[in-house]
Amino acid sequence: MLLRAAPYGVLILLLLPLGGGLLGTLLPAFGYLPALGGDALDLAPWRMLWAWPGLAKSLGLSLWTGAAATLLSFLLAQFALAMLVASPWLRRLTLLTAPIIAIPHAAIAVGLVFLLSPSGWIMRLISPGLSGFARPPDWLIIADPWGLSLILGLVIKELPYLLFMSLAALSQLPAERSLMVARSLGHTRLSAWFRAILPQLYPHLRLPLMAVLAFSLSVVDMALILGPNTPPTLAVQVLRWFSDPELDFRFLASAGAVLLTLVMLASLAFWLLVEGLARRLGAGFLTWGPHRPRAWGRWLERASALPTWGAMGLGMTALIPLAVWSLARRWRFPDALPSRWSLARWQDQASALGEAWGHTLILAGLSCGLSLVLVLASLEKEARFGRRLPLRGTELLKYLPLIVPQTSFLFGFQVLALSFGISDTSLGRWGLVVWGHLLYVLPYSFIALTLAYQRFDPRLVQTAQSLGQGPWRIFWRIKLPLLSPAIWAALGIGVAVSVTQYLPTLLLGGGRIETLASETVGRSAGGDRRVLAVFALCQALLPFAALVLAGVIPRLQFWNRKGVWA
Amino acid sequence: MSELKVSIERLSLGDQLLVQDLEFSVQGGQALSLMGPSGSGKSSILAFIAGFLDPAFRVRGAVWLDGQDISAKAPEQRHMSLLFQDPLLFAHMSVGQNLRFGMPRELSRKAKSQRVGAALEGAELEGFENRDPARLSGGQKARVALLRALLSEPQALLLDEPFSKLDSHLRQSFRGFVRQRAQEARLPLILVTHDQHDADAMGGACLTVGAVQS
């Protein structure tokens, strides 16, 4: 009975609060929030929003950074694929991208600050020798008014994700041979890729691209660290309004969150429109026929994978200054390395660090464990009783949290939780935060386990049945052990996802649950670089360690049963 | 009318020697069949000629087209049209777009249409320009793939078991179709197969590869 209800339970657990959160954002935006004395619908919050001096600039910044980061990540990924598919370098690139996907946005952002800012490592390496600077120049490299450093940070994180999704889709297409055919018909690699492969690949990339666009428009943690401040992007501005001690700002914040959501929907629609236009106008482009590039064209083509290598290299390099700073005692400006080293920061932060680690691990453990139970129950129900959900497409609803931006419902959900007094107790706050993490862990657990479950050879179950075993016994004794690599992978990915969650932890926990994510972002505004480095490094290494463990454990567990994991 | 000459001193994968001291040349309008068991390296020879050999292979040898060494050229500059056992039509393009895909850019739109129309007509595919390649029969797909290769004005045709997935009736007619087209265009044709009938149907010489002792 319980098993049959599992898929519905998952949907209710995900969708009900999501809907509630959206409603909780929408109502105060129109002045309705009884807890704060707003009991009639009016447009006052919108007038207030309209009159806000930096609104147009914030909005423009959000649109520009989000669109530029998405388009750039997409194009760079495609150029790199065009040049590297069917060559041994593709594998090397994917080896480089895998860790970057796992490292949280905030940790990468802090690393970039340490690397690129006027007093950053690169400047130290070339000063005073090459640059002539004895003190850091007062350039605005990080948090520049154009949001370029934010775009760079987003590209470093989103490009590997799009590469990964492209590769997953390419494995279902005859890409390598199509590329060969197109080249033997006289097309260069780039021409062959954009005319023959990309049009077949694109439909598989549409959803990931939408997710990247929605995410980039509404990102908070990275924008707090790398984005401009006066004014900030709209998402950050909304968070500021929400955290304002003046409670009336809640109405303004809700209106801002609704506006951001509308802008996002409009951008998605605009993207689809451009895509449709490109498809129509591009039909001729497909059959221009092969061309012979001139010499400079050939060089340009060969160089077209370089920006991707550069971005990935920068992403990995950004981790090094984190480690160096966390061990520095004294590091004056033009010195290439600290003049004195010490473990002092690790020692005097030990208690704060221990608490953040503890909270992070508890949240990761609870959300991953819970999500594993739910996913396994849903998949097992499906395997035994068939898939019978009320509507076609309800499958997709599970992935909704990945596409609906956090800013649009988390604020509203927190408002609801406050109104019902859930966040007054510590238990309530923890419950909310675990749910907030679950929302993002669950879809990834589904992705990681669904394929393994579907590929599970049904003849193994039939054999066990013919040997007289019942379904539960088969589940525990046959399926779970054989699926163990996929289960550990799902747990590893889940931990990595949970560790990155900043906004859900901050909002649903009322700012009272300190995790590695919240400490890293919280300490990024000024303060001691060495302390910041300690937290950022921990946040970067934890997902990494989780994924490595997830790969190693099944091999240890079944070291003498190669068939399980090979 | 062109001549394709291939010489391979040795071709190996890891420490496994696949081909040693192989040399042959094919005149335009002539055919040559490479035969051998699977894993003998016959497909690798085609890949080497077309410029697609996986870097995991080590090879010492060269390919000449009309006396000019093309071994260092990029695959797209060699004009070697490669056909596989699957037709590999681009699924997002119509039949006509597939055919135009490899035609020289210098051709006017009108000239392209004329050639496409003529090619389709000669292959009993008249009026198929706007068809969805996914909705063609196996034999039709195979013919479109061959036409696409021919319309790109190649210097040679390289066929990697192009008949093995067709049923026996289709196989016979497609063999005749390929042979006739290659002779009309005076193209050197190299066929890789493990079916003696394929080789016989193409006429021309037959080379057995493989069975090199390492």
PDB file of C-alpha atoms in Angstrom, chain A residues 242-449:
ATOM      1  CA  PHE A 242      13.729  40.767   2.371  1.00  0.00           C
ATOM      2  CA  SER A 243      16.463  41.001   4.962  1.00  0.00           C
ATOM      3  CA  ASP A 244      15.668  44.631   5.714  1.00  0.00           C
ATOM      4  CA  PRO A 245      14.712  45.175   9.359  1.00  0.00           C
ATOM      5  CA  GLU A 246      11.964  47.499   8.119  1.00  0.00           C
ATOM      6  CA  LEU A 247       9.174  44.942   7.730  1.00  0.00           C
ATOM      7  CA  ASP A 248       7.278  47.017   5.175  1.00  0.00           C
ATOM      8  CA  PHE A 249      10.045  46.163   2.743  1.00  0.00           C
ATOM      9  CA  ARG A 250       8.605  42.618   2.620  1.00  0.00           C
ATOM     10  CA  PHE A 251       5.865  43.899   0.327  1.00  0.00           C
ATOM     11  CA  LEU A 252       8.434  45.543  -1.911  1.00  0.00           C
ATOM     12  CA  ALA A 253      10.532  42.381  -1.864  1.00  0.00           C
ATOM     13  CA  SER A 254       7.558  40.245  -2.905  1.00  0.00           C
ATOM     14  CA  ALA A 255       6.769  42.555  -5.781  1.00  0.00           C
ATOM     15  CA  GLY A 256      10.435  42.385  -6.782  1.00  0.00           C
ATOM     16  CA  ALA A 257      10.412  38.597  -6.676  1.00  0.00           C
ATOM     17  CA  VAL A 258       7.283  38.504  -8.841  1.00  0.00           C
ATOM     18  CA  LEU A 259       8.875  40.930 -11.284  1.00  0.00           C
ATOM     19  CA  LEU A 260      12.004  38.779 -11.469  1.00  0.00           C
ATOM     20  CA  THR A 261       9.874  35.720 -12.189  1.00  0.00           C
ATOM     21  CA  LEU A 262       7.991  37.535 -14.930  1.00  0.00           C
ATOM     22  CA  VAL A 263      11.234  38.761 -16.449  1.00  0.00           C
ATOM     23  CA  MET A 264      12.512  35.226 -16.405  1.00  0.00           C
ATOM     24  CA  LEU A 265       9.415  33.873 -18.147  1.00  0.00           C
ATOM     25  CA  ALA A 266       9.708  36.632 -20.710  1.00  0.00           C
ATOM     26  CA  SER A 267      13.368  35.790 -21.332  1.00  0.00           C
ATOM     27  CA  LEU A 268      12.551  32.110 -21.766  1.00  0.00           C
ATOM     28  CA  ALA A 269       9.832  33.027 -24.249  1.00  0.00           C
ATOM     29  CA  PHE A 270      12.223  35.367 -26.032  1.00  0.00           C
ATOM     30  CA  TRP A 271      14.834  32.613 -26.227  1.00  0.00           C
ATOM     31  CA  LEU A 272      12.282  30.285 -27.811  1.00  0.00           C
ATOM     32  CA  LEU A 273      11.330  33.022 -30.256  1.00  0.00           C
ATOM     33  CA  VAL A 274      14.947  33.583 -31.303  1.00  0.00           C
ATOM     34  CA  GLU A 275      15.374  29.842 -31.583  1.00  0.00           C
ATOM     35  CA  GLY A 276      12.356  29.599 -33.893  1.00  0.00           C
ATOM     36  CA  LEU A 277      13.652  32.462 -36.009  1.00  0.00           C
ATOM     37  CA  ALA A 278      17.079  30.873 -36.193  1.00  0.00           C
ATOM     38  CA  ARG A 279      15.531  27.624 -37.308  1.00  0.00           C
ATOM     39  CA  ARG A 280      13.552  29.330 -40.043  1.00  0.00           C
ATOM     40  CA  LEU A 281      16.293  31.634 -41.263  1.00  0.00           C
ATOM     41  CA  GLY A 282      18.927  28.944 -40.801  1.00  0.00           C
ATOM     42  CA  ALA A 283      17.383  26.509 -43.276  1.00  0.00           C
ATOM     43  CA  GLY A 284      19.344  28.112 -46.099  1.00  0.00           C
ATOM     44  CA  PHE A 285      22.504  28.174 -43.990  1.00  0.00           C
ATOM     45  CA  LEU A 286      22.393  24.377 -43.788  1.00  0.00           C
ATOM     46  CA  THR A 287      22.856  23.923 -47.514  1.00  0.00           C
ATOM     47  CA  TRP A 288      25.303  26.686 -48.405  1.00  0.00           C
ATOM     48  CA  GLY A 289      27.689  23.877 -49.103  1.00  0.00           C
ATOM     49  CA  PRO A 290      31.255  23.299 -47.989  1.00  0.00           C
ATOM     50  CA  HIS A 291      33.813  26.090 -48.195  1.00  0.00           C
ATOM     51  CA  ARG A 292      37.569  26.262 -48.152  1.00  0.00           C
ATOM     52  CA  PRO A 293      38.651  28.516 -45.319  1.00  0.00           C
ATOM     53  CA  ARG A 294      41.631  30.797 -45.919  1.00  0.00           C
ATOM     54  CA  ALA A 295      44.737  30.347 -43.854  1.00  0.00           C
ATOM     55  CA  TRP A 296      43.614  32.708 -41.089  1.00  0.00           C
ATOM     56  CA  GLY A 297      40.232  31.033 -41.038  1.00  0.00           C
ATOM     57  CA  ARG A 298      41.896  27.697 -40.425  1.00  0.00           C
ATOM     58  CA  TRP A 299      43.911  29.125 -37.551  1.00  0.00           C
ATOM     59  CA  LEU A 300      40.809  30.709 -36.103  1.00  0.00           C
ATOM     60  CA  GLU A 301      39.007  27.403 -36.345  1.00  0.00           C
ATOM     61  CA  ARG A 302      41.816  25.574 -34.623  1.00  0.00           C
ATOM     62  CA  ALA A 303      41.763  28.122 -31.814  1.00  0.00           C
ATOM     63  CA  SER A 304      38.024  27.847 -31.258  1.00  0.00           C
ATOM     64  CA  ALA A 305      38.303  25.342 -28.415  1.00  0.00           C
ATOM     65  CA  LEU A 306      40.820  27.511 -26.560  1.00  0.00           C
ATOM     66  CA  PRO A 307      38.349  29.739 -24.655  1.00  0.00           C
ATOM     67  CA  THR A 308      36.766  26.612 -23.187  1.00  0.00           C
ATOM     68  CA  TRP A 309      40.135  25.259 -22.086  1.00  0.00           C
ATOM     69  CA  GLY A 310      40.909  28.674 -20.621  1.00  0.00           C
ATOM     70  CA  ALA A 311      37.666  28.842 -18.654  1.00  0.00           C
ATOM     71  CA  MET A 312      38.112  25.327 -17.299  1.00  0.00           C
ATOM     72  CA  GLY A 313      41.741  26.004 -16.446  1.00  0.00           C
ATOM     73  CA  LEU A 314      40.743  29.173 -14.622  1.00  0.00           C
ATOM     74  CA  GLY A 315      38.065  27.269 -12.677  1.00  0.00           C
ATOM     75  CA  MET A 316      40.550  24.682 -11.458  1.00  0.00           C
ATOM     76  CA  THR A 317      43.290  27.234 -10.787  1.00  0.00           C
ATOM     77  CA  ALA A 318      40.902  29.230  -8.638  1.00  0.00           C
ATOM     78  CA  LEU A 319      41.123  26.506  -5.989  1.00  0.00           C
ATOM     79  CA  ILE A 320      44.835  26.990  -5.420  1.00  0.00           C
ATOM     80  CA  PRO A 321      44.730  30.466  -3.844  1.00  0.00           C
ATOM     81  CA  LEU A 322      42.012  29.161  -1.499  1.00  0.00           C
ATOM     82  CA  ALA A 323      44.464  26.636  -0.111  1.00  0.00           C
ATOM     83  CA  VAL A 324      47.352  29.107  -0.013  1.00  0.00           C
ATOM     84  CA  TRP A 325      45.354  31.829   1.750  1.00  0.00           C
ATOM     85  CA  SER A 326      43.991  29.396   4.334  1.00  0.00           C
ATOM     86  CA  LEU A 327      47.564  28.575   5.348  1.00  0.00           C
ATOM     87  CA  ALA A 328      48.958  32.101   5.170  1.00  0.00           C
ATOM     88  CA  ARG A 329      50.017  33.991   8.232  1.00  0.00           C
ATOM     89  CA  ARG A 330      51.554  36.992   6.556  1.00  0.00           C
ATOM     90  CA  TRP A 331      51.197  37.731   2.847  1.00  0.00           C
ATOM     91  CA  ARG A 332      52.008  41.285   1.879  1.00  0.00           C
ATOM     92  CA  PHE A 333      50.970  42.598  -1.493  1.00  0.00           C
ATOM     93  CA  PRO A 334      53.578  42.150  -4.142  1.00  0.00           C
ATOM     94  CA  ASP A 335      54.909  38.885  -2.664  1.00  0.00           C
ATOM     95  CA  ALA A 336      54.147  35.890  -4.854  1.00  0.00           C
ATOM     96  CA  LEU A 337      53.674  33.645  -1.815  1.00  0.00           C
ATOM     97  CA  PRO A 338      53.045  34.226   1.890  1.00  0.00           C
ATOM     98  CA  SER A 339      56.189  35.152   3.791  1.00  0.00           C
ATOM     99  CA  ARG A 340      54.996  33.205   6.825  1.00  0.00           C
ATOM    100  CA  TRP A 341      52.719  30.194   6.971  1.00  0.00           C
ATOM    101  CA  SER A 342      50.615  28.847   9.795  1.00  0.00           C
ATOM    102  CA  LEU A 343      47.648  26.721  10.729  1.00  0.00           C
ATOM    103  CA  ALA A 344      46.399  29.467  13.019  1.00  0.00           C
ATOM    104  CA  ARG A 345      43.223  30.226  11.038  1.00  0.00           C
ATOM    105  CA  TRP A 346      42.236  26.578  11.019  1.00  0.00           C
ATOM    106  CA  GLN A 347      42.800  26.417  14.746  1.00  0.00           C
ATOM    107  CA  ASP A 348      41.035  29.563  15.884  1.00  0.00           C
ATOM    108  CA  GLN A 349      38.095  28.892  13.566  1.00  0.00           C
ATOM    109  CA  ALA A 350      37.868  25.307  14.787  1.00  0.00           C
ATOM    110  CA  SER A 351      34.603  25.699  16.673  1.00  0.00           C
ATOM    111  CA  ALA A 352      32.805  27.743  13.981  1.00  0.00           C
ATOM    112  CA  LEU A 353      34.192  25.398  11.373  1.00  0.00           C
ATOM    113  CA  GLY A 354      33.129  22.333  13.308  1.00  0.00           C
ATOM    114  CA  GLU A 355      29.617  23.685  13.668  1.00  0.00           C
ATOM    115  CA  ALA A 356      29.352  24.533   9.973  1.00  0.00           C
ATOM    116  CA  TRP A 357      30.656  21.101   9.001  1.00  0.00           C
ATOM    117  CA  GLY A 358      28.248  19.437  11.406  1.00  0.00           C
ATOM    118  CA  HIS A 359      25.219  21.335  10.116  1.00  0.00           C
ATOM    119  CA  THR A 360      26.226  20.794   6.503  1.00  0.00           C
ATOM    120  CA  LEU A 361      26.671  17.063   7.007  1.00  0.00           C
ATOM    121  CA  ILE A 362      23.414  16.671   8.947  1.00  0.00           C
ATOM    122  CA  LEU A 363      21.462  18.516   6.233  1.00  0.00           C
ATOM    123  CA  ALA A 364      23.162  16.551   3.467  1.00  0.00           C
ATOM    124  CA  GLY A 365      22.630  13.261   5.279  1.00  0.00           C
ATOM    125  CA  LEU A 366      18.961  13.870   6.015  1.00  0.00           C
ATOM    126  CA  SER A 367      18.038  15.231   2.600  1.00  0.00           C
ATOM    127  CA  CYS A 368      20.001  12.570   0.708  1.00  0.00           C
ATOM    128  CA  GLY A 369      18.761   9.720   2.858  1.00  0.00           C
ATOM    129  CA  LEU A 370      15.175  10.858   2.576  1.00  0.00           C
ATOM    130  CA  SER A 371      15.443  11.392  -1.147  1.00  0.00           C
ATOM    131  CA  LEU A 372      17.007   7.954  -1.640  1.00  0.00           C
ATOM    132  CA  VAL A 373      14.109   6.275   0.149  1.00  0.00           C
ATOM    133  CA  LEU A 374      11.557   8.216  -1.900  1.00  0.00           C
ATOM    134  CA  VAL A 375      13.265   7.584  -5.216  1.00  0.00           C
ATOM    135  CA  LEU A 376      13.800   3.880  -4.598  1.00  0.00           C
ATOM    136  CA  ALA A 377      10.198   3.484  -3.468  1.00  0.00           C
ATOM    137  CA  SER A 378       8.918   5.280  -6.577  1.00  0.00           C
ATOM    138  CA  LEU A 379      11.089   3.291  -8.962  1.00  0.00           C
ATOM    139  CA  GLU A 380      10.311  -0.013  -7.252  1.00  0.00           C
ATOM    140  CA  LYS A 381       6.599   0.753  -7.438  1.00  0.00           C
ATOM    141  CA  GLU A 382       7.001   1.482 -11.116  1.00  0.00           C
ATOM    142  CA  ALA A 383       8.945  -1.727 -11.699  1.00  0.00           C
ATOM    143  CA  ARG A 384       6.362  -3.854  -9.915  1.00  0.00           C
ATOM    144  CA  PHE A 385       3.041  -2.274 -10.786  1.00  0.00           C
ATOM    145  CA  GLY A 386       3.892  -0.361 -13.917  1.00  0.00           C
ATOM    146  CA  ARG A 387       3.811   3.346 -14.422  1.00  0.00           C
ATOM    147  CA  ARG A 388       0.352   4.694 -13.871  1.00  0.00           C
ATOM    148  CA  LEU A 389       0.410   8.348 -12.972  1.00  0.00           C
ATOM    149  CA  PRO A 390      -2.751  10.347 -13.520  1.00  0.00           C
ATOM    150  CA  LEU A 391      -1.436  12.574 -16.289  1.00  0.00           C
ATOM    151  CA  ARG A 392       1.171  12.229 -18.963  1.00  0.00           C
ATOM    152  CA  GLY A 393       4.049  14.519 -18.192  1.00  0.00           C
ATOM    153  CA  THR A 394       3.706  14.276 -14.429  1.00  0.00           C
ATOM    154  CA  GLU A 395       7.105  12.614 -14.672  1.00  0.00           C
ATOM    155  CA  LEU A 396       8.508  15.968 -15.667  1.00  0.00           C
ATOM    156  CA  LEU A 397       7.038  17.702 -12.636  1.00  0.00           C
ATOM    157  CA  LYS A 398       9.760  16.130 -10.527  1.00  0.00           C
ATOM    158  CA  TYR A 399      12.291  18.277 -12.328  1.00  0.00           C
ATOM    159  CA  LEU A 400      10.318  21.461 -11.789  1.00  0.00           C
ATOM    160  CA  PRO A 401      12.450  22.690  -8.872  1.00  0.00           C
ATOM    161  CA  LEU A 402      15.462  22.717 -11.208  1.00  0.00           C
ATOM    162  CA  ILE A 403      13.735  25.121 -13.551  1.00  0.00           C
ATOM    163  CA  VAL A 404      11.599  27.289 -11.280  1.00  0.00           C
ATOM    164  CA  PRO A 405      14.021  29.868  -9.879  1.00  0.00           C
ATOM    165  CA  GLN A 406      14.628  29.787  -6.135  1.00  0.00           C
ATOM    166  CA  THR A 407      13.866  33.466  -5.755  1.00  0.00           C
ATOM    167  CA  SER A 408      10.294  33.048  -6.981  1.00  0.00           C
ATOM    168  CA  PHE A 409       9.017  30.728  -4.286  1.00  0.00           C
ATOM    169  CA  LEU A 410      11.503  30.544  -1.410  1.00  0.00           C
ATOM    170  CA  PHE A 411      10.698  34.053  -0.213  1.00  0.00           C
ATOM    171  CA  GLY A 412       7.005  33.309  -0.382  1.00  0.00           C
ATOM    172  CA  PHE A 413       7.439  30.023   1.381  1.00  0.00           C
ATOM    173  CA  GLN A 414       9.306  31.704   4.180  1.00  0.00           C
ATOM    174  CA  VAL A 415       6.518  34.244   4.493  1.00  0.00           C
ATOM    175  CA  LEU A 416       4.014  31.390   4.804  1.00  0.00           C
ATOM    176  CA  ALA A 417       6.169  29.563   7.324  1.00  0.00           C
ATOM    177  CA  LEU A 418       6.416  32.705   9.419  1.00  0.00           C
ATOM    178  CA  SER A 419       2.661  33.264   9.283  1.00  0.00           C
ATOM    179  CA  PHE A 420       2.006  29.733  10.501  1.00  0.00           C
ATOM    180  CA  GLY A 421       4.716  29.981  13.123  1.00  0.00           C
ATOM    181  CA  ILE A 422       6.633  26.986  11.736  1.00  0.00           C
ATOM    182  CA  SER A 423       9.960  28.774  11.809  1.00  0.00           C
ATOM    183  CA  ASP A 424       9.580  29.800  15.458  1.00  0.00           C
ATOM    184  CA  THR A 425      10.886  26.491  16.730  1.00  0.00           C
ATOM    185  CA  SER A 426      14.281  25.051  16.007  1.00  0.00           C
ATOM    186  CA  LEU A 427      12.690  21.760  14.897  1.00  0.00           C
ATOM    187  CA  GLY A 428      10.467  23.647  12.471  1.00  0.00           C
ATOM    188  CA  ARG A 429      13.402  25.529  10.998  1.00  0.00           C
ATOM    189  CA  TRP A 430      15.421  22.352  10.522  1.00  0.00           C
ATOM    190  CA  GLY A 431      12.466  20.638   8.938  1.00  0.00           C
ATOM    191  CA  LEU A 432      12.032  23.495   6.501  1.00  0.00           C
ATOM    192  CA  VAL A 433      15.694  23.582   5.553  1.00  0.00           C
ATOM    193  CA  VAL A 434      15.815  19.809   5.037  1.00  0.00           C
ATOM    194  CA  TRP A 435      12.788  20.136   2.776  1.00  0.00           C
ATOM    195  CA  GLY A 436      14.500  23.009   0.925  1.00  0.00           C
ATOM    196  CA  HIS A 437      17.525  20.809   0.266  1.00  0.00           C
ATOM    197  CA  LEU A 438      15.363  17.809  -0.623  1.00  0.00           C
ATOM    198  CA  LEU A 439      13.723  19.886  -3.323  1.00  0.00           C
ATOM    199  CA  TYR A 440      17.058  20.067  -5.171  1.00  0.00           C
ATOM    200  CA  VAL A 441      18.546  16.728  -4.179  1.00  0.00           C
ATOM    201  CA  LEU A 442      15.525  14.681  -5.224  1.00  0.00           C
ATOM    202  CA  PRO A 443      15.547  15.475  -8.965  1.00  0.00           C
ATOM    203  CA  TYR A 444      19.230  14.585  -9.195  1.00  0.00           C
ATOM    204  CA  SER A 445      18.669  11.328  -7.314  1.00  0.00           C
ATOM    205  CA  PHE A 446      15.969  10.491  -9.814  1.00  0.00           C
ATOM    206  CA  ILE A 447      18.269  11.251 -12.733  1.00  0.00           C
ATOM    207  CA  ALA A 448      21.057   9.164 -11.237  1.00  0.00           C
ATOM    208  CA  LEU A 449      18.915   6.123 -10.434  1.00  0.00           C
TER     209      LEU A 449
END
